[in-house]
Structures are given as C-alpha cells and as structure tokens.
Short mmCIF file of C-alpha atoms in Angstrom, two decimals:
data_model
loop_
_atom_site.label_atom_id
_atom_site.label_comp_id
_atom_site.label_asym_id
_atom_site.label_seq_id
_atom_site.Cartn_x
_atom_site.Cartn_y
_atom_site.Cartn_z
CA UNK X 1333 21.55 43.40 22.19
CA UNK X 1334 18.72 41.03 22.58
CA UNK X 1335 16.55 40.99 25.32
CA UNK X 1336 15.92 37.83 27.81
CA UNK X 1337 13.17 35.82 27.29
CA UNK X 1338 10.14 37.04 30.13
CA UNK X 1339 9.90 33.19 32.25
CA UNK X 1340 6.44 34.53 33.25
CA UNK X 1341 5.44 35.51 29.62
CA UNK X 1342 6.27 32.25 28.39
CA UNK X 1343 4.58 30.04 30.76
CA UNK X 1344 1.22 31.92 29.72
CA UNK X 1345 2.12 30.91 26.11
CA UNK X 1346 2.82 27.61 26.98
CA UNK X 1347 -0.26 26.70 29.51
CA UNK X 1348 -2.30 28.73 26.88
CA UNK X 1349 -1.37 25.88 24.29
CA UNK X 1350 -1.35 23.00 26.80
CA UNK X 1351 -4.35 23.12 28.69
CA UNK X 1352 -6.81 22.68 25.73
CA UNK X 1353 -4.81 19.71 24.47
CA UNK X 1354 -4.75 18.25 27.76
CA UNK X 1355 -8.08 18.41 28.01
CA UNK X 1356 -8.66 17.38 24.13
CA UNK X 1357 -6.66 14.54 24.76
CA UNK X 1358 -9.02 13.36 27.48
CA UNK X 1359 -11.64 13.95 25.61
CA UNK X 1360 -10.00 11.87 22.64
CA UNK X 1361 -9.03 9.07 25.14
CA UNK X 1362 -13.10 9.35 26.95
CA UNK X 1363 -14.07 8.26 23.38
CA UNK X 1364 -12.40 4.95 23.65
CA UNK X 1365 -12.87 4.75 27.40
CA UNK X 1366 -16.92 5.30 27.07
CA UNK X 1367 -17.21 2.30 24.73
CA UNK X 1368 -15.04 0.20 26.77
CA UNK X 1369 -17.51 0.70 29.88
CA UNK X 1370 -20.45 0.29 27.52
CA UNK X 1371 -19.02 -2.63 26.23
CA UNK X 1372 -18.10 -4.06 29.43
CA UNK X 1373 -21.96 -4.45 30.89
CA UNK X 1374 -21.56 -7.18 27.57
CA UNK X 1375 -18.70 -9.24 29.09
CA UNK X 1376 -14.93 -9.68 29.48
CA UNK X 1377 -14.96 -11.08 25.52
CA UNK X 1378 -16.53 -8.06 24.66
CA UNK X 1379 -13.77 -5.93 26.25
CA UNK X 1380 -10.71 -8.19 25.15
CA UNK X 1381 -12.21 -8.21 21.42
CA UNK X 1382 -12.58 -4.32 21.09
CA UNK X 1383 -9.20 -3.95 22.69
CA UNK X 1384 -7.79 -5.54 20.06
CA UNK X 1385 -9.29 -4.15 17.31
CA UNK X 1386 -8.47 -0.93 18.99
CA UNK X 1387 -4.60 -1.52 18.92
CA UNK X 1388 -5.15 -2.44 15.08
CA UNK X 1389 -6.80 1.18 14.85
CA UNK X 1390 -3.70 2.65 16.67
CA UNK X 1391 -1.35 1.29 13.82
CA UNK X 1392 -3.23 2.39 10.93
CA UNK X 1393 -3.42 5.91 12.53
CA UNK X 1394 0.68 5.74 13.16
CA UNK X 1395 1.17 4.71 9.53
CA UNK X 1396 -0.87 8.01 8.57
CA UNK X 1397 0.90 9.80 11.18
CA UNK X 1398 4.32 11.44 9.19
CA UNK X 1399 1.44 14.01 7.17
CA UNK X 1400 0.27 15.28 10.51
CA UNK X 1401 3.68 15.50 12.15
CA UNK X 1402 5.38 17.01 9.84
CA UNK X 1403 2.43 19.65 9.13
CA UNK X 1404 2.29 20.65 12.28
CA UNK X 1405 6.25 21.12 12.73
CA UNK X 1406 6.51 23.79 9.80
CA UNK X 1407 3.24 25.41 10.15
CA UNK X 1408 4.43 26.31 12.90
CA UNK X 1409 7.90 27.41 11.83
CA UNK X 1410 6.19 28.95 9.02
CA UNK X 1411 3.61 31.00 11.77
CA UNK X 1412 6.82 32.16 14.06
CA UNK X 1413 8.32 33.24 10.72
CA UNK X 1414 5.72 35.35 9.40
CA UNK X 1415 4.95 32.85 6.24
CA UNK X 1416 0.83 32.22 6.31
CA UNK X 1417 0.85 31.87 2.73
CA UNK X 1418 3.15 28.87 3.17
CA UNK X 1419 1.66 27.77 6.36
CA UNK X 1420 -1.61 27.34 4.05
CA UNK X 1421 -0.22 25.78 1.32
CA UNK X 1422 1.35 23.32 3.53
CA UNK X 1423 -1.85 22.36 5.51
CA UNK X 1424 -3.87 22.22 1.89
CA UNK X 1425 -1.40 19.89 1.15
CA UNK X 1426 -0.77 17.96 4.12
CA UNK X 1427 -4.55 17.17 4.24
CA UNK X 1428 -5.06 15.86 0.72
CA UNK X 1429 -1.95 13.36 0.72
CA UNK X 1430 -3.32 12.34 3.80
CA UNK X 1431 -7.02 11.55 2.31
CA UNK X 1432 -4.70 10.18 -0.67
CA UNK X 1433 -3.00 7.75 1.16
CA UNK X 1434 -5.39 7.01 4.11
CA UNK X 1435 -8.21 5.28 1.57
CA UNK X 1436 -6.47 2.82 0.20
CA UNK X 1437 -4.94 1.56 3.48
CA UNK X 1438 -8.43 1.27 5.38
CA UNK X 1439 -9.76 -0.54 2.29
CA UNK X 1440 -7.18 -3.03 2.34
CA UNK X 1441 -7.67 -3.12 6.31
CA UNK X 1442 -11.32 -3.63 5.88
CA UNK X 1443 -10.89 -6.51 3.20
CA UNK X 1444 -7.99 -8.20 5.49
CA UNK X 1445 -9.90 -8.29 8.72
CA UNK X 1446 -10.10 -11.39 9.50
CA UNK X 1447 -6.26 -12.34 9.07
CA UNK X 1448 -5.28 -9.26 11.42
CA UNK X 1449 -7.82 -10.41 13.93
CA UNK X 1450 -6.37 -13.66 13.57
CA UNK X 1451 -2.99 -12.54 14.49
CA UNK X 1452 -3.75 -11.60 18.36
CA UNK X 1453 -4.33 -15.31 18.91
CA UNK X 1454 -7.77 -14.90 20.11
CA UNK X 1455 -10.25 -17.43 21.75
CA UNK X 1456 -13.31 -18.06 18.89
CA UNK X 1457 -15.72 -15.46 20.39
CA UNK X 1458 -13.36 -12.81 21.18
CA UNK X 1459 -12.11 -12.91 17.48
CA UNK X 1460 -15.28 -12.12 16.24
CA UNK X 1461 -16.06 -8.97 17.90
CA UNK X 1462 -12.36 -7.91 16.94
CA UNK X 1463 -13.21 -8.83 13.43
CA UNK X 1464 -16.10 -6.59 13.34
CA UNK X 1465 -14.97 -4.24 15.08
CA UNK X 1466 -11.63 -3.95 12.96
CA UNK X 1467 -14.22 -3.67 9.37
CA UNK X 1468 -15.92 -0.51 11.01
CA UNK X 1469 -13.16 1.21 12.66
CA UNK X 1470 -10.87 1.02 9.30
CA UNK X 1471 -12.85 4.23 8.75
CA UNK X 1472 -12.12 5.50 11.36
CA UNK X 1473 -8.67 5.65 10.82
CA UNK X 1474 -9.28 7.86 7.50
CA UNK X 1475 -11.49 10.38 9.86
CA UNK X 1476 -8.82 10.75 12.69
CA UNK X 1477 -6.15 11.15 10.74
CA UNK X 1478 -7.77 14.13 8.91
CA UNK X 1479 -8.28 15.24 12.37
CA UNK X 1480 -5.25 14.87 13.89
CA UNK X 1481 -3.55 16.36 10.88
CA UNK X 1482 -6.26 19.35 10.99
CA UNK X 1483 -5.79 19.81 14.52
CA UNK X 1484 -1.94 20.10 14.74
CA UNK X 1485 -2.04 22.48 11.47
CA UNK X 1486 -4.91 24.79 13.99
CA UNK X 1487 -2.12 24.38 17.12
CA UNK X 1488 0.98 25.33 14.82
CA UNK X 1489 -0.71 28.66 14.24
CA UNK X 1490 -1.41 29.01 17.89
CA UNK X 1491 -4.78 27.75 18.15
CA UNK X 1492 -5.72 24.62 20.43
CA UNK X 1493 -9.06 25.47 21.69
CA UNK X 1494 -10.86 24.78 18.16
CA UNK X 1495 -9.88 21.18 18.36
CA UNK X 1496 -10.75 21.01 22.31
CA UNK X 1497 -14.29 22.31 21.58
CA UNK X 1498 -14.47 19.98 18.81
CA UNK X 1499 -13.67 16.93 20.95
CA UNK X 1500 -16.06 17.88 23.42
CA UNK X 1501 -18.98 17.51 20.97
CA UNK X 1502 -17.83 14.43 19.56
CA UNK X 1503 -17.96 12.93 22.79
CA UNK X 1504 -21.52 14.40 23.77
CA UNK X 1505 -22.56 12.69 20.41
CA UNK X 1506 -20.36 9.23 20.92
CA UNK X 1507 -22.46 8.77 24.52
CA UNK X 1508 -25.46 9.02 23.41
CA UNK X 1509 -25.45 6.56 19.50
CA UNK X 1510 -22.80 4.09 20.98
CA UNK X 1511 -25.20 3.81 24.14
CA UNK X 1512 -28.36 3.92 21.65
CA UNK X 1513 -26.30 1.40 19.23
CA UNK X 1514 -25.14 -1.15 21.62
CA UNK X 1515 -28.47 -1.35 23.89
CA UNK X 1516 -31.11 -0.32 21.09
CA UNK X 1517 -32.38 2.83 22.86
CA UNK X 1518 -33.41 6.11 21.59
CA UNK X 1519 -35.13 4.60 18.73
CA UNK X 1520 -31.86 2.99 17.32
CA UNK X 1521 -31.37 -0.26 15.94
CA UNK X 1522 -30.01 -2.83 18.79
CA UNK X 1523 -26.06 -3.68 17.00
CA UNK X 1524 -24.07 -5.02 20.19
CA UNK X 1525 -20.72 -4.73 20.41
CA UNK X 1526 -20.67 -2.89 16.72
CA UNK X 1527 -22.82 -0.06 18.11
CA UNK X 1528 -20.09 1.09 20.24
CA UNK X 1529 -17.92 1.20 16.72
CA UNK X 1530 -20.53 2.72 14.70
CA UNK X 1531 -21.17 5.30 17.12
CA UNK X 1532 -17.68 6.68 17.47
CA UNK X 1533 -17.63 6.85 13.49
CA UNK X 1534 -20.45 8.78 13.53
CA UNK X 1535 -19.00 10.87 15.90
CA UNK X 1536 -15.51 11.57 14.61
CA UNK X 1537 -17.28 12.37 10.73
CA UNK X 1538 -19.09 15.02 12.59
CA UNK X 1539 -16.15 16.68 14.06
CA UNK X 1540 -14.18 16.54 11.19
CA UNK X 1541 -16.51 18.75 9.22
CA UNK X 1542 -16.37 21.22 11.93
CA UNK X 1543 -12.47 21.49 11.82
CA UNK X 1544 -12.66 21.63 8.33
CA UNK X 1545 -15.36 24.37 8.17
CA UNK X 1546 -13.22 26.59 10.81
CA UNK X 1547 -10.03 26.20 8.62
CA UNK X 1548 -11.91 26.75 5.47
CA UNK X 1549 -12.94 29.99 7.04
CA UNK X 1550 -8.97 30.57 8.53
CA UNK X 1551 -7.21 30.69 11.82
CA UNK X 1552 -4.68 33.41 12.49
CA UNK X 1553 -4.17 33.70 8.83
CA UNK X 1554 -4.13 30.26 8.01
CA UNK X 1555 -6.37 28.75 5.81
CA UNK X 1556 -6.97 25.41 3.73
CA UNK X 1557 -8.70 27.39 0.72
CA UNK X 1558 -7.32 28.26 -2.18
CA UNK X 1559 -6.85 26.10 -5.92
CA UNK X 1560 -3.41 24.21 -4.09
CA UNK X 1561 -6.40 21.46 -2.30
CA UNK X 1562 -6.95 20.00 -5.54
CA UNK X 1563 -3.46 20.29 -7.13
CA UNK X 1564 -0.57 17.98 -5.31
CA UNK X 1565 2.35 19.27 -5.02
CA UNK X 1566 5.08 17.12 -4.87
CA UNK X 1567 7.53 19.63 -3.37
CA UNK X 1568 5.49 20.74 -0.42
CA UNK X 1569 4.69 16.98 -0.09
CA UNK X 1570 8.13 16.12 0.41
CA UNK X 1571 8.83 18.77 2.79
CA UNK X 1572 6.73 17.61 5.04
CA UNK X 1573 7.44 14.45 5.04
CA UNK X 1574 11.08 14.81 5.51
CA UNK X 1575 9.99 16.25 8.67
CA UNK X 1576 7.23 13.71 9.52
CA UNK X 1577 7.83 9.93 7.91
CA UNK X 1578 10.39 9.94 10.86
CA UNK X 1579 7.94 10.46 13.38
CA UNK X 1580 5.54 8.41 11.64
CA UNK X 1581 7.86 5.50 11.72
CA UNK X 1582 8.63 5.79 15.58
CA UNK X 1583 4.72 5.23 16.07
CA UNK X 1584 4.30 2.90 13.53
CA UNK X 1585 7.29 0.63 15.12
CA UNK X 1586 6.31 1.18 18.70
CA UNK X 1587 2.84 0.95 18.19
CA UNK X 1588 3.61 -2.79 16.73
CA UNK X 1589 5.46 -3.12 19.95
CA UNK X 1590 2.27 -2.91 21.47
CA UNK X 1591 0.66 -5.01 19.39
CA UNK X 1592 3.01 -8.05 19.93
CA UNK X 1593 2.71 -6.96 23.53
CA UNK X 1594 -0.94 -7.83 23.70
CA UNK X 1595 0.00 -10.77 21.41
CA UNK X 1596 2.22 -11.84 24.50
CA UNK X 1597 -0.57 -10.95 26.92
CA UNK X 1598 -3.21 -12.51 25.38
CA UNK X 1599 -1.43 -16.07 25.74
CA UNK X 1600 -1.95 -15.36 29.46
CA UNK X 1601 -5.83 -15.65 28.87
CA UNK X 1602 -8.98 -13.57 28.38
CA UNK X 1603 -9.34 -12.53 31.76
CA UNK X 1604 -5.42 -11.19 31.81
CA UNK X 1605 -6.05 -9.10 28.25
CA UNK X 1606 -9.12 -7.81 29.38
CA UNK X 1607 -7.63 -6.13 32.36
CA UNK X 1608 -4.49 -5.68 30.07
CA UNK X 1609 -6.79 -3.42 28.09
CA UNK X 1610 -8.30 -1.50 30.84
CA UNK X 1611 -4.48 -0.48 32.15
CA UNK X 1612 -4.04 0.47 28.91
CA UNK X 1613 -6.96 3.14 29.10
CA UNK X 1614 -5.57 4.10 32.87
CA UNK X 1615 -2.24 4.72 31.21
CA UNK X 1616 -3.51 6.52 28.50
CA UNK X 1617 -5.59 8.69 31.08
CA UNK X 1618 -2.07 9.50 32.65
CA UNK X 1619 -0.25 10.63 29.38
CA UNK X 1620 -2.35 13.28 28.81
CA UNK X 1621 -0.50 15.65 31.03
CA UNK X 1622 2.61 14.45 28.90
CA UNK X 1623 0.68 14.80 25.62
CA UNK X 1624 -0.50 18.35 25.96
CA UNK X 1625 2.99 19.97 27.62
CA UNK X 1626 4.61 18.25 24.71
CA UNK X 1627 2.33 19.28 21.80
CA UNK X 1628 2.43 22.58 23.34
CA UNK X 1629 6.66 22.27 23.25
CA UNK X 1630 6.44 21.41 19.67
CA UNK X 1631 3.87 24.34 18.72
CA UNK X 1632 6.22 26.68 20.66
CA UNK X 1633 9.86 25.42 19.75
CA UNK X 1634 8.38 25.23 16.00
CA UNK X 1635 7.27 29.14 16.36
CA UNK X 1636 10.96 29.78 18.06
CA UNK X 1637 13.12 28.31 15.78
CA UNK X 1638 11.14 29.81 12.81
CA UNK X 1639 11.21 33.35 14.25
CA UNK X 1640 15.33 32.83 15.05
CA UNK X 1641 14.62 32.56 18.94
CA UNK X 1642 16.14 29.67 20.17
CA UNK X 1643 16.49 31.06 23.92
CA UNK X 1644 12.91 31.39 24.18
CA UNK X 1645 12.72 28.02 22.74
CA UNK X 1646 14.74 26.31 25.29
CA UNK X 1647 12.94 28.01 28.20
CA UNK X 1648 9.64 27.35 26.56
CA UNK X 1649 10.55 23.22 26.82
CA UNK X 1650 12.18 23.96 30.28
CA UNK X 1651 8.86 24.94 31.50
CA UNK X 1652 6.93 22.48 29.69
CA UNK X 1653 8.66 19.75 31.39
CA UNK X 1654 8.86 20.62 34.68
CA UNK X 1655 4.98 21.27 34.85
CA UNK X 1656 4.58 18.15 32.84
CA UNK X 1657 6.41 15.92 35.50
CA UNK X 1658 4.37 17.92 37.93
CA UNK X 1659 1.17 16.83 36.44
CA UNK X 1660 1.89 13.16 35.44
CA UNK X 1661 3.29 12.52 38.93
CA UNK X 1662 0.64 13.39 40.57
CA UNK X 1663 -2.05 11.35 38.57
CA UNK X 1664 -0.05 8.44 39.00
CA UNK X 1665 -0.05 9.03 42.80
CA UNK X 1666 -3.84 8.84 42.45
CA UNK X 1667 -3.26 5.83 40.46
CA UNK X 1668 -1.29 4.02 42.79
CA UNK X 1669 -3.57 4.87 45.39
CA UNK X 1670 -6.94 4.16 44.06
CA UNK X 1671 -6.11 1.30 41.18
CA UNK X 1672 -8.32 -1.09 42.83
CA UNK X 1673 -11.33 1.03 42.53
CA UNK X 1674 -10.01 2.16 39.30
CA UNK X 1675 -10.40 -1.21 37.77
CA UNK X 1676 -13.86 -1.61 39.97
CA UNK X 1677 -15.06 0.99 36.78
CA UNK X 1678 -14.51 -1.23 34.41
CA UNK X 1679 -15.32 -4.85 35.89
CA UNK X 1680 -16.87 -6.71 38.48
CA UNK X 1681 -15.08 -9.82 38.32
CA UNK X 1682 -12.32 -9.53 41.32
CA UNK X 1683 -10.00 -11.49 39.45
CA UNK X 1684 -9.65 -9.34 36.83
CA UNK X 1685 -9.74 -6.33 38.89
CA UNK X 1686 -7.01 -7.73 41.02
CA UNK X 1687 -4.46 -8.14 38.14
CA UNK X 1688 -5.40 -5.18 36.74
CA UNK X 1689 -4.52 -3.05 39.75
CA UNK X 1690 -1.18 -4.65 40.46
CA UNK X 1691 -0.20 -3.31 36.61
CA UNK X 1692 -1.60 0.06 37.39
CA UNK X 1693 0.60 0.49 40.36
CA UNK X 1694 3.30 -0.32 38.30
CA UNK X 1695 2.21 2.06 35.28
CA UNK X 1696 2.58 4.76 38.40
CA UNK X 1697 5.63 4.68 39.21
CA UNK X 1698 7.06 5.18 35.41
CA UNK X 1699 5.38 8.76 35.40
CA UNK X 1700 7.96 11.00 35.89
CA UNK X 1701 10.24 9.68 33.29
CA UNK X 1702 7.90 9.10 30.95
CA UNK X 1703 6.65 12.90 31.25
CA UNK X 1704 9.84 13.82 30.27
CA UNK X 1705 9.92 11.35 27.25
CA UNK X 1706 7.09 12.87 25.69
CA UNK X 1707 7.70 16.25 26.25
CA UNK X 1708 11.25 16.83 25.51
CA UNK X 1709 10.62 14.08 22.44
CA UNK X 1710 8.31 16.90 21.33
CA UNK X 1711 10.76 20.05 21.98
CA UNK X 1712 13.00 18.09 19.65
CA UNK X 1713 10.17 17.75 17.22
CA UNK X 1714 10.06 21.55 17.31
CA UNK X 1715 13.39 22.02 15.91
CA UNK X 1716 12.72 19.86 12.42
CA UNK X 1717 14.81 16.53 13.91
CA UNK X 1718 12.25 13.89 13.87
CA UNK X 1719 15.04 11.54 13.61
CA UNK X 1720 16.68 11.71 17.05
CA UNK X 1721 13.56 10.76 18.70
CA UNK X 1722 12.47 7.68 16.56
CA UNK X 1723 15.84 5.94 17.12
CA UNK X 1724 15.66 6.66 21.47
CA UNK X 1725 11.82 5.75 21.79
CA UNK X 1726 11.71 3.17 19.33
CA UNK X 1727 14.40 1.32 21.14
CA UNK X 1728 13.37 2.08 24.07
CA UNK X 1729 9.84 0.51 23.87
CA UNK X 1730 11.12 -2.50 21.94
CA UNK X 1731 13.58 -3.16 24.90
CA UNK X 1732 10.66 -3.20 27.12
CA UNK X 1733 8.37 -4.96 25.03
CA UNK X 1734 10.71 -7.25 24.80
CA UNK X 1735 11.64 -7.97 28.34
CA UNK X 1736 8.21 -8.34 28.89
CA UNK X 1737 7.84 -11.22 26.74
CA UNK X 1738 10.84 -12.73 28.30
CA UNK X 1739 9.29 -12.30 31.67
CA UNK X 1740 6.19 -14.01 30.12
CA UNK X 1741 7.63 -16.68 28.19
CA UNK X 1742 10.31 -18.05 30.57
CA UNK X 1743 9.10 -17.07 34.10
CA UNK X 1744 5.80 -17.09 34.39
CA UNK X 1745 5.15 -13.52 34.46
CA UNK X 1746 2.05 -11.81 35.42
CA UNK X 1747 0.79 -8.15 33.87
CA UNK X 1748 2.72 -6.64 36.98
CA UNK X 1749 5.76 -7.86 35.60
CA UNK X 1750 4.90 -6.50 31.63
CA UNK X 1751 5.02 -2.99 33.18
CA UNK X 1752 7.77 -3.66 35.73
CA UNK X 1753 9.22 -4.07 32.32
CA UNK X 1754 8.40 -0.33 31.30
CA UNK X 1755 9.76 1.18 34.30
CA UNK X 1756 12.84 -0.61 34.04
CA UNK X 1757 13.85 0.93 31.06
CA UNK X 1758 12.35 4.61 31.11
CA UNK X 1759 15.20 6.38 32.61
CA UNK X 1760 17.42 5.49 29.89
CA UNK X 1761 15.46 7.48 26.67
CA UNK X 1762 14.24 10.31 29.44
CA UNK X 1763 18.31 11.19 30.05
CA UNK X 1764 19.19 10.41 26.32
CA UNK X 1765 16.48 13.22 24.86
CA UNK X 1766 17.06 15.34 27.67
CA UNK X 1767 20.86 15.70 26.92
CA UNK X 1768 19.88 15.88 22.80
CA UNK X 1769 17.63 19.12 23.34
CA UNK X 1770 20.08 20.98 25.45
CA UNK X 1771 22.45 20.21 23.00
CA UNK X 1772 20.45 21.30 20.19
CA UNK X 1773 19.78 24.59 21.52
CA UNK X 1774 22.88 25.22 22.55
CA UNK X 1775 23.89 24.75 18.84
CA UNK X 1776 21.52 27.40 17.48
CA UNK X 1777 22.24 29.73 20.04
CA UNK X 1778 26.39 29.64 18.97
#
C-alpha cells in the first residue's frame, strides 16, 4: 500500500523551488529592463533600436534552447531516481554541445548584422543602434545559454537559489558599467547606446564563472567534473536532445512570431515600437510568476516521474498552478490599474505613454490563462513529452500573431488591438494542456 502524497509537504517543495526562480527571473528580466531606462534618457530611437536587437537575442537563445531543456528534464529524472553519476554526465555534456554549437551561430550573427537589422524595417537611425547592438549581444547569446543550461542542470537537482544569488550580482554589476558605459562615469569610456550592451556582457561572463565554479565543486551530488567535459558523447547528446530540440523548436518558432510581430508593429512607426517594446518588458515582468511555478513543475514532475511517483507529480503541478494563477492575476490587476504610470517609467512623451498603457491593460487581462500555459506546459515538460507542448503553444502564438497583423494590415489597428489579439486566443492552449497533463498522469498511475 502506498501512502498519499502530504498536500502540505509538497507545497514547501514546490514554493522552495519557485520562489528563487521567480525572483531570478526578475532579476534576469531587471537586466534588460535597466538598460531600457538607461537607454531611454537617449531617446525613443534609442529604445526602438535596442528592442530590436533584443528580440534578435531572444532567437539565438531559443535556437540554443533544446541543450538546456532537455538537461534539465533528465537531471532531474535522473536526481528523483537516485542516478548522480548520470545526472553529471548529462550536465558535462549538455554544457559542451552547447559551447559547441552556440560559437558558430553568434559568429555568423555577428558577421550578418546588418541584414537582420535590416529585416525589422527600421527608420535609418534606429537601424544603427540595432546593428550595434545585435554585433555585441551575439555574445551574449553564447554566455546565457551556458547559463540557462547551468542553471536548470543546478534546479533539476533541487537547487534554485545558486542561480538566484547569481542573478542578483549580475545585476548589481550591469547598473553600475551599463550606467558608467552609456554616460562615461566612473572613469569609463563614454560608448552610448553600446554601453548598455557591453555592460550586460560583462555582467553575464561574470556570472557564468560563478555557476560554473559552484558546479565544478557539485550540488547535491551533481557535478560537471570528471574526463566526460572534454569527450562528446554522442549517446548522452542525443538523449537529451530527444527531450529538448522539441522545446527548443517551440521557442525558436514562437519567438519568430514575435519577431514578425514587431516587424508588423514597427510599420505603425517609432513612437508605436517604442512603447511596443516597453509592454513587452511589463509583460515579461508579469510572467515571472508563471516562469518560476512552472520551472518549479518541471524540476518536481522530472524528480516524480524518475522516482515512479506520479501522484505526487500531479499534485505537485496542481499546486503549482493554482498559486501561479494566484500570482499572475494579481500583477496584472496592478497592471491594469497603474499602466499609465507604468509607462510614465519609461517615457515622457504622452503619446507614447498613452498607447503603451492601452496595450498593458490588455496584456492584463490574458493573465490567468496564460499562468496556466506556462505552468502546466512545464508539468508536461516534466514527464519527457516536449512534443505536446510545441504543437499547442506554437499554434497558439502564431494564431495570435497572426490576427494581429490582420488587425494591423486591414483595419487600422492600434497596439491595443495586437494584444486584444493574445487574449483572444489564450483560453484555447490553457484548456488543451490542461486536459493533456491530467491525462498523462492518469496514464502512469494505471
């Protein structure tokens, strides 16, 4: 006879998990959301040029994504199973073919930065800042995927407070060389809008040799040491990314949703990207509720379907949700409320700060169901099936995306109307990975 899963004993386990990534995911986000302000004293080209380049940085990160996914998945199986030797081979592995295949990519980014730039459609001086911004930030993309990847192998085996602490330094150092950078203070070399780009580099190289000394040294038995770091293996490669190429595909197609979003946008004019890019960093400021319950789901599920506890599993994502719907609903209540002096943060120009509320209040209404989109996305994640959620959120974006554009295109839509868009179709991949969970759990437990 096996006993019940303990509700209370769970929720510990999963607000243990969730609150540091929360909080690391704010911290993440602050990074962008810093150099947007500092950027901003500069001028609305300024902002709409670094957004840009900014949603170029988001795709090369979800092409590197399927390593970090999939790590994290079966470490933690491998953890709830009792496997650290395997849990350490796979994060050796996982963080060489991403180092492998991350180089390359940013060198052809950096090389091809003008053409991408060219592709938003950008008036002359806002496609220079992108431009420049893009050749730094390719970099970037090698750094942050090492961290990501680093960061979901340390949560697999039950630790998120390394990579919280790590963030937090980051950011102390981002504030003070992008402000140094941009504004030549502190003794630092005057750069513009590229300070704000070098700075975060900086930053993010610095916290990546912290994660990488702490898993050098091991977490909860895990550890990157060992000969397997310098010796690919082919096998553990491909388990991984059975798991993750999956997930990495779902980013990499909605993320280019995105991107022909703000292609879309920007045809509405500098002013209208600029505060298209500030309600992006709102929104991303309201996800982070949705990000940490579900990176917590997929740390948790992972553990319970490795150890043969699919019960504890399903409560595990039950409570998850519900806290995570909690959470998001309630920052998009402040949202709604305060989106005029939300946007005030970020601009002085009314104009701007009067489209950009009218999207906020929009972006506030989809928070339930997208709280449930990210964290029961995750708690199928957990259970190895990277596939069910790619096909639901990829379409799901696209259609809205798309209906967006329509809006745009053919009746004269304003940014209110691109995330009407959103919250149109949310309910529809919220019910569809809701039922798919339940259903998978159900399965295991038969």
């Amino acid at each position: 006879m096996t006993l019940s899963p303990d509700p209370h004993a769970l929720r510990r386990r999963v607000f243990a998990l969730a609150w540091p990534v929360i909080f690391e995911s704010f911290l993440e986000t602050a990074l962008g959301i810093v150099d947007t302000l500092l950027v901003s004293r500069l001028g609305e080209f300024a902002i709409a040029g670094v957004g840009a380049a900014i949603q170029v940085l988001f795709f090369m990160i979800a092409v590197l994504s399927a390593l970090g996914v999939g790590s994290a998945v079966l470490v933690a199986q491998a953890v709830g199973a009792q496997r650290l030797k395997h849990a350490g081979d796979l994060a050796r592995q996982s963080f060489l073919w991403g180092i492998v295949i991350s180089i390359p990519l940013a060198v052809v980014g950096i090389f091809f930065s003008e053409h991408i730039a060219a592709l938003f459609r950008l008036e002359a001086d806002v496609a220079v800042v992108a431009q420049g911004y893009i050749e730094i930030t390719m970099g970037t993309a090698v750094v942050m995927t090492s961290r990501f990847l680093l960061g979901g192998v340390l949560r697999g085996a039950g630790d998120s407070r390394t990579p919280m602490l790590v963030t937090f330094g980051a950011n102390i150092i981002n504030i003070f060389l992008s402000y140094g950078l941009i504004f030549g203070q502190f003794g630092l070399p005057e750069m513009g809008v590229l300070g704000s780009a070098w700075g975060t580099l900086i930053a993010r190289v610095m916290a990546l040799l912290v994660i990488l000394i702490v898993l050098w040294r091991g977490r909860n038995g895990v550890t990157i040491r060992g000969s397997v770091l310098v010796l690919p293996d082919i096998r553990i490669a491909r388990q991984v990314l059975n798991v993750g190429v999956p997930a990495a595909l779902e980013q990499v197609l909605i993320t280019s949703a995105f991107s022909a979003l703000t292609v879309a946008v920007a045809g509405l004019g500098t002013m209208t990207l600029a505060a298209h890019r500030i309600t992006m960093n709102a929104m991303s400021l309201s996800f982070l509720p949705g990000f940490g319950f579900g990176m917590a789901a997929t740390s948790l599920v992972g553990q319970c379907v490795g150890a043969k506890r699919p019960d504890e599993g399903s409560v595990v994502a039950g409570i998850a949700t519900r806290w995570g719907m909690l959470w998001m609903s309630t920052v998009g209540l402040i949202v709604f409320l305060f989106g005029t002096q939300i946007m005030g943060f970020f601009s002085d120009d009314p104009n701007a700060i009067t489209i950009g509320a009218s999207g906020l209040r929009v972006v506030a209404a989809a928070q339930p169901f997208w709280a449930i989109i990210f964290i029961q996305s995750g708690a199928i994640r957990g259970t190895g099936n990277t596939q069910f959620p790619l096909r639901v959120n990829t379409i799901g974006v696209w259609s809205s995306c798309g209906l967006a554009a329509v809006l745009i295109e053919f009746f004269d839509g304003d940014l209110a109307a691109v995330w009407a868009s959103f919250l149109v179709i949310a309910p529809w991949p919220a019910a569809m990975l809701w039922w798919r969970f339940r259903r998978s759990m159900r399965e295991m437990m038969d």
